[in-house]
mmCIF file of C-alpha atoms in Angstrom:
data_model
loop_
_atom_site.group_PDB
_atom_site.id
_atom_site.type_symbol
_atom_site.label_atom_id
_atom_site.label_comp_id
_atom_site.label_asym_id
_atom_site.label_seq_id
_atom_site.Cartn_x
_atom_site.Cartn_y
_atom_site.Cartn_z
ATOM 1 C CA UNK A 1 12.275 44.883 -12.563
ATOM 2 C CA UNK A 2 14.630 43.157 -10.154
ATOM 3 C CA UNK A 3 16.202 39.839 -11.131
ATOM 4 C CA UNK A 4 14.391 38.126 -8.283
ATOM 5 C CA UNK A 5 11.011 39.358 -9.418
ATOM 6 C CA UNK A 6 11.762 38.461 -13.027
ATOM 7 C CA UNK A 7 12.847 34.961 -12.008
ATOM 8 C CA UNK A 8 9.673 34.557 -9.980
ATOM 9 C CA UNK A 9 7.493 35.566 -12.917
ATOM 10 C CA UNK A 10 9.308 33.343 -15.384
ATOM 11 C CA UNK A 11 9.104 30.377 -13.072
ATOM 12 C CA UNK A 12 5.408 31.027 -12.575
ATOM 13 C CA UNK A 13 4.973 31.034 -16.367
ATOM 14 C CA UNK A 14 6.606 27.594 -16.492
ATOM 15 C CA UNK A 15 4.403 26.291 -13.670
ATOM 16 C CA UNK A 16 1.330 27.642 -15.472
ATOM 17 C CA UNK A 17 2.368 25.830 -18.656
ATOM 18 C CA UNK A 18 2.802 22.616 -16.635
ATOM 19 C CA UNK A 19 -0.638 23.044 -15.035
ATOM 20 C CA UNK A 20 -2.237 23.389 -18.466
ATOM 21 C CA UNK A 21 -0.333 20.326 -19.656
ATOM 22 C CA UNK A 22 -1.939 17.908 -17.178
ATOM 23 C CA UNK A 23 -2.050 14.464 -18.798
ATOM 24 C CA UNK A 24 -5.489 13.123 -19.578
ATOM 25 C CA UNK A 25 -6.036 9.546 -18.424
ATOM 26 C CA UNK A 26 -6.441 7.172 -21.342
ATOM 27 C CA UNK A 27 -9.695 5.277 -21.746
ATOM 28 C CA UNK A 28 -7.727 2.111 -21.088
ATOM 29 C CA UNK A 29 -6.446 3.406 -17.727
ATOM 30 C CA UNK A 30 -9.931 4.503 -16.673
ATOM 31 C CA UNK A 31 -11.304 1.093 -17.620
ATOM 32 C CA UNK A 32 -8.584 -0.692 -15.640
ATOM 33 C CA UNK A 33 -9.150 1.478 -12.563
ATOM 34 C CA UNK A 34 -12.912 0.958 -12.723
ATOM 35 C CA UNK A 35 -12.475 -2.785 -13.207
ATOM 36 C CA UNK A 36 -10.251 -2.865 -10.107
ATOM 37 C CA UNK A 37 -12.905 -0.904 -8.209
ATOM 38 C CA UNK A 38 -15.666 -3.296 -9.186
ATOM 39 C CA UNK A 39 -13.519 -6.322 -8.405
ATOM 40 C CA UNK A 40 -12.705 -4.886 -4.967
ATOM 41 C CA UNK A 41 -16.392 -4.271 -4.326
ATOM 42 C CA UNK A 42 -17.343 -7.772 -5.447
ATOM 43 C CA UNK A 43 -14.636 -9.246 -3.232
ATOM 44 C CA UNK A 44 -15.767 -7.190 -0.238
ATOM 45 C CA UNK A 45 -19.400 -8.203 -0.751
ATOM 46 C CA UNK A 46 -18.481 -11.866 -1.133
ATOM 47 C CA UNK A 47 -16.082 -11.870 1.781
ATOM 48 C CA UNK A 48 -18.586 -12.373 4.636
ATOM 49 C CA UNK A 49 -20.177 -15.415 2.920
ATOM 50 C CA UNK A 50 -16.914 -16.869 1.671
ATOM 51 C CA UNK A 51 -15.062 -16.344 4.902
ATOM 52 C CA UNK A 52 -14.181 -19.818 6.189
ATOM 53 C CA UNK A 53 -16.206 -20.661 9.262
ATOM 54 C CA UNK A 54 -14.297 -21.623 12.336
ATOM 55 C CA UNK A 55 -14.346 -25.403 12.737
ATOM 56 C CA UNK A 56 -16.774 -26.575 15.428
ATOM 57 C CA UNK A 57 -15.119 -27.036 18.799
ATOM 58 C CA UNK A 58 -14.056 -30.667 19.229
ATOM 59 C CA UNK A 59 -15.232 -32.485 22.347
ATOM 60 C CA UNK A 60 -12.697 -32.706 25.133
ATOM 61 C CA UNK A 61 -12.351 -36.515 24.778
ATOM 62 C CA UNK A 62 -11.570 -36.114 21.064
ATOM 63 C CA UNK A 63 -8.887 -33.564 21.951
ATOM 64 C CA UNK A 64 -7.334 -36.062 24.381
ATOM 65 C CA UNK A 65 -7.426 -38.785 21.711
ATOM 66 C CA UNK A 66 -5.778 -36.417 19.245
ATOM 67 C CA UNK A 67 -3.189 -35.456 21.828
ATOM 68 C CA UNK A 68 -2.232 -39.100 22.323
ATOM 69 C CA UNK A 69 -1.773 -39.656 18.610
ATOM 70 C CA UNK A 70 -5.244 -40.383 17.255
ATOM 71 C CA UNK A 71 -7.066 -43.681 16.851
ATOM 72 C CA UNK A 72 -4.050 -45.877 15.912
ATOM 73 C CA UNK A 73 -2.295 -44.894 19.114
ATOM 74 C CA UNK A 74 -5.500 -45.456 21.078
ATOM 75 C CA UNK A 75 -5.795 -48.999 19.638
ATOM 76 C CA UNK A 76 -2.280 -49.798 20.846
ATOM 77 C CA UNK A 77 -3.019 -48.267 24.224
ATOM 78 C CA UNK A 78 -6.228 -50.301 24.591
ATOM 79 C CA UNK A 79 -4.452 -53.532 23.647
ATOM 80 C CA UNK A 80 -1.724 -52.863 26.178
ATOM 81 C CA UNK A 81 -4.329 -52.100 28.828
ATOM 82 C CA UNK A 82 -6.273 -55.318 28.204
ATOM 83 C CA UNK A 83 -3.051 -57.351 28.149
ATOM 84 C CA UNK A 84 -2.001 -55.798 31.453
ATOM 85 C CA UNK A 85 -5.352 -56.571 33.016
ATOM 86 C CA UNK A 86 -5.191 -60.155 31.768
ATOM 87 C CA UNK A 87 -1.670 -60.612 33.147
ATOM 88 C CA UNK A 88 -2.864 -59.256 36.461
ATOM 89 C CA UNK A 89 -6.001 -61.364 36.812
ATOM 90 C CA UNK A 90 -4.845 -64.630 35.269
ATOM 91 C CA UNK A 91 -1.089 -64.630 34.819
ATOM 92 C CA UNK A 92 0.342 -67.466 32.727
ATOM 93 C CA UNK A 93 2.354 -69.940 34.782
ATOM 94 C CA UNK A 94 5.531 -69.004 32.934
ATOM 95 C CA UNK A 95 5.248 -65.486 34.272
ATOM 96 C CA UNK A 96 5.384 -66.699 37.853
ATOM 97 C CA UNK A 97 8.707 -68.421 37.172
ATOM 98 C CA UNK A 98 10.337 -65.155 36.136
ATOM 99 C CA UNK A 99 12.746 -63.583 38.624
ATOM 100 C CA UNK A 100 10.340 -60.638 38.710
ATOM 101 C CA UNK A 101 7.807 -62.787 40.525
ATOM 102 C CA UNK A 102 9.955 -62.720 43.635
ATOM 103 C CA UNK A 103 10.215 -58.956 43.947
ATOM 104 C CA UNK A 104 7.441 -58.770 46.512
ATOM 105 C CA UNK A 105 9.394 -60.621 49.155
ATOM 106 C CA UNK A 106 13.026 -60.673 48.036
ATOM 107 C CA UNK A 107 13.737 -56.988 47.685
ATOM 108 C CA UNK A 108 11.298 -54.632 49.406
ATOM 109 C CA UNK A 109 13.193 -51.547 48.232
ATOM 110 C CA UNK A 110 12.801 -52.516 44.604
ATOM 111 C CA UNK A 111 9.139 -53.321 45.061
ATOM 112 C CA UNK A 112 8.685 -49.919 46.684
ATOM 113 C CA UNK A 113 9.913 -48.370 43.487
ATOM 114 C CA UNK A 114 7.336 -50.356 41.525
ATOM 115 C CA UNK A 115 4.094 -49.929 43.461
ATOM 116 C CA UNK A 116 1.990 -51.470 40.702
ATOM 117 C CA UNK A 117 4.045 -54.634 40.812
ATOM 118 C CA UNK A 118 3.608 -54.842 44.548
ATOM 119 C CA UNK A 119 -0.180 -54.623 44.234
ATOM 120 C CA UNK A 120 -0.250 -57.223 41.493
ATOM 121 C CA UNK A 121 1.842 -59.564 43.555
ATOM 122 C CA UNK A 122 -0.358 -59.024 46.595
ATOM 123 C CA UNK A 123 -3.375 -59.852 44.496
ATOM 124 C CA UNK A 124 -1.658 -63.012 43.300
ATOM 125 C CA UNK A 125 -0.774 -64.063 46.820
ATOM 126 C CA UNK A 126 -4.308 -63.459 48.040
ATOM 127 C CA UNK A 127 -5.819 -65.113 44.992
ATOM 128 C CA UNK B 1 -27.750 0.001 -3.786
ATOM 129 C CA UNK B 2 -26.442 2.437 -6.407
ATOM 130 C CA UNK B 3 -27.164 6.150 -6.438
ATOM 131 C CA UNK B 4 -27.552 8.115 -9.682
ATOM 132 C CA UNK B 5 -24.303 9.708 -10.911
ATOM 133 C CA UNK B 6 -25.746 13.242 -10.911
ATOM 134 C CA UNK B 7 -26.660 13.013 -7.268
ATOM 135 C CA UNK B 8 -23.066 12.207 -6.361
ATOM 136 C CA UNK B 9 -21.242 15.004 -8.148
ATOM 137 C CA UNK B 10 -21.224 17.322 -5.141
ATOM 138 C CA UNK B 11 -20.649 14.603 -2.565
ATOM 139 C CA UNK B 12 -17.242 14.885 -0.819
ATOM 140 C CA UNK B 13 -14.616 12.240 -1.551
ATOM 141 C CA UNK B 14 -14.731 10.602 1.867
ATOM 142 C CA UNK B 15 -18.516 10.243 1.775
ATOM 143 C CA UNK B 16 -18.234 8.692 -1.684
ATOM 144 C CA UNK B 17 -15.658 6.307 -0.334
ATOM 145 C CA UNK B 18 -18.122 5.215 2.336
ATOM 146 C CA UNK B 19 -20.757 4.610 -0.353
ATOM 147 C CA UNK B 20 -18.159 2.706 -2.366
ATOM 148 C CA UNK B 21 -17.385 0.484 0.595
ATOM 149 C CA UNK B 22 -21.102 -0.250 0.859
ATOM 150 C CA UNK B 23 -21.098 -1.550 -2.710
ATOM 151 C CA UNK B 24 -22.372 1.542 -4.549
ATOM 152 C CA UNK B 25 -21.397 1.218 -8.229
ATOM 153 C CA UNK B 26 -22.018 4.879 -9.043
ATOM 154 C CA UNK B 27 -19.680 5.936 -6.241
ATOM 155 C CA UNK B 28 -16.989 3.768 -7.829
ATOM 156 C CA UNK B 29 -17.464 5.508 -11.167
ATOM 157 C CA UNK B 30 -17.531 9.034 -9.716
ATOM 158 C CA UNK B 31 -14.400 8.407 -7.627
ATOM 159 C CA UNK B 32 -12.633 6.921 -10.651
ATOM 160 C CA UNK B 33 -13.529 9.901 -12.851
ATOM 161 C CA UNK B 34 -12.704 12.448 -10.158
ATOM 162 C CA UNK B 35 -9.495 11.079 -8.687
ATOM 163 C CA UNK B 36 -7.698 9.189 -11.457
ATOM 164 C CA UNK B 37 -6.768 12.373 -13.377
ATOM 165 C CA UNK B 38 -5.343 13.937 -10.184
ATOM 166 C CA UNK B 39 -3.354 10.836 -9.337
ATOM 167 C CA UNK B 40 -2.074 10.388 -12.883
ATOM 168 C CA UNK B 41 -1.002 14.031 -13.197
ATOM 169 C CA UNK B 42 0.934 13.938 -9.950
ATOM 170 C CA UNK B 43 2.627 10.652 -10.834
ATOM 171 C CA UNK B 44 3.536 12.009 -14.264
ATOM 172 C CA UNK B 45 5.058 15.155 -12.792
ATOM 173 C CA UNK B 46 7.093 13.195 -10.277
ATOM 174 C CA UNK B 47 8.266 10.564 -12.768
ATOM 175 C CA UNK B 48 8.293 12.370 -16.105
ATOM 176 C CA UNK B 49 7.158 9.166 -17.804
ATOM 177 C CA UNK B 50 3.623 8.621 -19.031
ATOM 178 C CA UNK B 51 3.537 4.799 -19.009
ATOM 179 C CA UNK B 52 5.027 4.530 -15.543
ATOM 180 C CA UNK B 53 2.667 7.239 -14.310
ATOM 181 C CA UNK B 54 -0.325 5.199 -15.539
ATOM 182 C CA UNK B 55 0.902 2.141 -13.662
ATOM 183 C CA UNK B 56 1.381 4.197 -10.504
ATOM 184 C CA UNK B 57 -2.063 5.765 -10.904
ATOM 185 C CA UNK B 58 -3.714 2.357 -11.194
ATOM 186 C CA UNK B 59 -1.807 1.021 -8.179
ATOM 187 C CA UNK B 60 -2.622 4.102 -6.068
ATOM 188 C CA UNK B 61 -6.315 3.805 -6.913
ATOM 189 C CA UNK B 62 -6.198 0.082 -6.146
ATOM 190 C CA UNK B 63 -4.877 0.924 -2.675
ATOM 191 C CA UNK B 64 -7.729 3.371 -2.231
ATOM 192 C CA UNK B 65 -10.304 0.702 -3.137
ATOM 193 C CA UNK B 66 -8.724 -1.686 -0.668
ATOM 194 C CA UNK B 67 -8.622 0.771 2.218
ATOM 195 C CA UNK B 68 -12.174 2.024 1.588
ATOM 196 C CA UNK B 69 -13.893 -0.266 4.153
ATOM 197 C CA UNK B 70 -11.489 0.942 6.862
ATOM 198 C CA UNK B 71 -11.496 4.629 5.906
ATOM 199 C CA UNK B 72 -12.292 6.858 8.858
ATOM 200 C CA UNK B 73 -14.305 9.827 7.712
ATOM 201 C CA UNK B 74 -13.095 13.271 8.676
ATOM 202 C CA UNK B 75 -9.580 12.193 9.643
ATOM 203 C CA UNK B 76 -7.745 13.037 6.453
ATOM 204 C CA UNK B 77 -8.612 14.251 2.989
ATOM 205 C CA UNK B 78 -8.728 11.459 0.449
ATOM 206 C CA UNK B 79 -6.583 13.481 -1.964
ATOM 207 C CA UNK B 80 -3.973 14.145 0.729
ATOM 208 C CA UNK B 81 -3.733 10.402 1.338
ATOM 209 C CA UNK B 82 -3.525 9.731 -2.407
ATOM 210 C CA UNK B 83 -0.768 12.319 -2.967
ATOM 211 C CA UNK B 84 1.231 10.541 -0.264
ATOM 212 C CA UNK B 85 0.636 7.097 -1.772
ATOM 213 C CA UNK B 86 1.602 8.333 -5.244
ATOM 214 C CA UNK B 87 4.777 9.943 -3.890
ATOM 215 C CA UNK B 88 5.777 6.716 -2.138
ATOM 216 C CA UNK B 89 5.120 4.612 -5.231
ATOM 217 C CA UNK B 90 7.090 7.071 -7.388
ATOM 218 C CA UNK B 91 9.976 7.085 -4.911
ATOM 219 C CA UNK B 92 10.164 3.293 -5.158
ATOM 220 C CA UNK B 93 10.222 3.472 -8.939
ATOM 221 C CA UNK B 94 12.812 6.237 -9.038
ATOM 222 C CA UNK B 95 15.072 4.246 -6.716
ATOM 223 C CA UNK B 96 14.718 1.127 -8.862
ATOM 224 C CA UNK B 97 15.343 3.222 -11.938
ATOM 225 C CA UNK B 98 18.524 4.668 -10.419
ATOM 226 C CA UNK B 99 19.645 1.210 -9.428
ATOM 227 C CA UNK B 100 18.949 -0.382 -12.795
ATOM 228 C CA UNK B 101 19.375 2.049 -15.612
ATOM 229 C CA UNK B 102 20.458 5.647 -15.379
ATOM 230 C CA UNK B 103 19.601 6.259 -19.001
ATOM 231 C CA UNK B 104 15.952 5.338 -18.647
ATOM 232 C CA UNK B 105 14.997 8.828 -17.403
ATOM 233 C CA UNK B 106 13.117 10.257 -20.342
ATOM 234 C CA UNK B 107 14.791 13.211 -21.956
ATOM 235 C CA UNK B 108 12.209 15.749 -23.013
ATOM 236 C CA UNK B 109 12.491 16.631 -26.680
ATOM 237 C CA UNK B 110 14.938 19.464 -27.212
ATOM 238 C CA UNK B 111 12.933 21.329 -29.815
ATOM 239 C CA UNK B 112 14.348 24.148 -31.795
ATOM 240 C CA UNK B 113 12.936 27.407 -30.425
ATOM 241 C CA UNK B 114 9.914 28.501 -32.352
ATOM 242 C CA UNK B 115 7.715 31.550 -32.434
ATOM 243 C CA UNK B 116 4.731 29.277 -32.331
ATOM 244 C CA UNK B 117 2.995 29.546 -28.953
ATOM 245 C CA UNK B 118 2.228 25.854 -28.789
ATOM 246 C CA UNK B 119 5.840 24.927 -29.290
ATOM 247 C CA UNK B 120 7.026 27.458 -26.738
ATOM 248 C CA UNK B 121 4.539 26.095 -24.249
ATOM 249 C CA UNK B 122 5.743 22.556 -25.025
ATOM 250 C CA UNK B 123 9.360 23.637 -24.630
ATOM 251 C CA UNK B 124 8.541 25.265 -21.287
ATOM 252 C CA UNK B 125 6.772 22.173 -19.988
ATOM 253 C CA UNK B 126 9.599 19.909 -21.083
ATOM 254 C CA UNK B 127 12.318 22.184 -19.727
ATOM 255 C CA UNK B 128 10.544 22.458 -16.383
ATOM 256 C CA UNK B 129 10.030 18.693 -16.227
ATOM 257 C CA UNK B 130 13.696 18.119 -16.941
ATOM 258 C CA UNK B 131 14.762 20.628 -14.290
ATOM 259 C CA UNK B 132 12.306 19.155 -11.778
ATOM 260 C CA UNK B 133 13.704 15.684 -12.411
ATOM 261 C CA UNK B 134 17.147 16.946 -11.450
ATOM 262 C CA UNK B 135 15.960 18.283 -8.070
ATOM 263 C CA UNK B 136 16.383 16.313 -4.857
ATOM 264 C CA UNK B 137 13.272 14.198 -4.339
ATOM 265 C CA UNK B 138 11.690 16.112 -1.443
ATOM 266 C CA UNK B 139 12.273 19.496 -3.085
ATOM 267 C CA UNK B 140 10.697 18.223 -6.290
ATOM 268 C CA UNK B 141 7.668 16.889 -4.455
ATOM 269 C CA UNK B 142 7.164 20.089 -2.475
ATOM 270 C CA UNK B 143 7.520 22.365 -5.523
ATOM 271 C CA UNK B 144 5.117 20.261 -7.600
ATOM 272 C CA UNK B 145 2.518 20.103 -4.841
ATOM 273 C CA UNK B 146 2.744 23.845 -4.152
ATOM 274 C CA UNK B 147 3.132 25.396 -7.578
ATOM 275 C CA UNK B 148 1.606 22.899 -10.000
ATOM 276 C CA UNK B 149 -0.987 20.952 -8.008
ATOM 277 C CA UNK B 150 -1.848 24.136 -6.100
ATOM 278 C CA UNK B 151 -1.950 22.738 -2.556
ATOM 279 C CA UNK B 152 -1.562 24.997 0.478
ATOM 280 C CA UNK B 153 1.559 24.727 2.616
ATOM 281 C CA UNK B 154 -0.326 23.132 5.572
ATOM 282 C CA UNK B 155 -1.795 20.563 3.192
ATOM 283 C CA UNK B 156 1.630 19.787 1.738
ATOM 284 C CA UNK B 157 2.913 19.438 5.285
ATOM 285 C CA UNK B 158 0.277 16.742 5.834
ATOM 286 C CA UNK B 159 1.100 14.951 2.585
ATOM 287 C CA UNK B 160 4.833 14.958 3.299
ATOM 288 C CA UNK B 161 4.428 14.446 7.040
ATOM 289 C CA UNK B 162 6.674 17.397 7.883
ATOM 290 C CA UNK B 163 6.178 20.867 9.375
ATOM 291 C CA UNK B 164 4.968 23.896 7.443
ATOM 292 C CA UNK B 165 8.320 25.624 7.859
ATOM 293 C CA UNK B 166 10.081 22.651 6.329
ATOM 294 C CA UNK B 167 7.701 22.859 3.369
ATOM 295 C CA UNK B 168 8.512 26.542 2.907
ATOM 296 C CA UNK B 169 12.204 25.786 3.047
ATOM 297 C CA UNK B 170 11.930 22.944 0.518
ATOM 298 C CA UNK B 171 9.905 24.981 -1.967
ATOM 299 C CA UNK B 172 12.221 28.011 -1.649
ATOM 300 C CA UNK B 173 15.338 25.910 -2.228
ATOM 301 C CA UNK B 174 13.634 24.029 -5.042
ATOM 302 C CA UNK B 175 12.660 27.211 -6.854
ATOM 303 C CA UNK B 176 16.166 28.647 -6.518
ATOM 304 C CA UNK B 177 17.580 25.456 -8.003
ATOM 305 C CA UNK B 178 15.059 25.530 -10.858
ATOM 306 C CA UNK B 179 15.909 29.133 -11.663
ATOM 307 C CA UNK B 180 19.608 28.300 -11.734
ATOM 308 C CA UNK B 181 19.059 25.213 -13.896
ATOM 309 C CA UNK B 182 16.937 27.095 -16.419
ATOM 310 C CA UNK B 183 18.993 30.298 -16.522
ATOM 311 C CA UNK B 184 20.783 29.308 -19.718
ATOM 312 C CA UNK B 185 17.567 28.386 -21.497
ATOM 313 C CA UNK B 186 15.664 31.646 -21.051
ATOM 314 C CA UNK B 187 15.881 32.579 -24.709
ATOM 315 C CA UNK B 188 14.544 29.309 -26.067
ATOM 316 C CA UNK B 189 11.755 29.411 -23.499
ATOM 317 C CA UNK B 190 10.518 32.751 -24.755
ATOM 318 C CA UNK B 191 11.932 34.893 -21.944
ATOM 319 C CA UNK B 192 14.554 36.567 -24.089
ATOM 320 C CA UNK B 193 13.567 40.213 -23.975
ATOM 321 C CA UNK B 194 14.536 40.691 -20.344
ATOM 322 C CA UNK B 195 11.434 42.523 -19.742
#
């Protein structure tokens, strides 16, 4: 018998011994694996019901409110708007004494840069 | 819905996995009984450590349970996929082991040679395991898959994601290295009469 053939046979005898020596899973391992399997199944079955639903789409006006900073910011914005309207319709006398009151006639270039002011002043003059 | 165990014994692995994904409890039990021994044996042969092999087996099976809903039938054999997962998990452990503690590799018992068949068989298994542990990782994996697990070369090529020729080369080199490593132990392994 050649060395190569002898080596092959001896190695095969070792492999055969290893095949016969396959470890048997312990009862504990089998129980753990099965418990994992059942847990995975339970999780998969529960998943569709437990999956968080997508929040309902918010109306466009709510998105704008949120964008501007929510209700507190809106309150400030509303106050400023009302105050502006009041100043425009019925300005206090003190306001007319401010240097700003003369913009409409004194410096056309500056008034051109502040179109709102120009309109307010026109309204005042007409009123 | 759960099918009776008997009815599932001849059902292929991938079909069982589909049943498992649909919540079949019997499929879970049959897959556990059928595949855990295969996974454990391969992990044990790659690692040479029973406790670590059990951990790897549990983790590999856990990955199978998780992938079950996405498993595409007919694409790959379940066992091929599992051999690959086990090999990857073992590689991670062997790397950590090398990095942490070189002495943690279990040394098989160096029994005194005995005429008793059982002891010779034990000595052969231990000697082979020790020699396998000394092989480069890919050679070890290829030799174990080919000569102990009994896979074909094309199947090993799929597990290892390499070509068939590369498998042949790895197993040939691995066997030469094993022969060289065990040459001095022929007598104690019951190969003493040269014949």
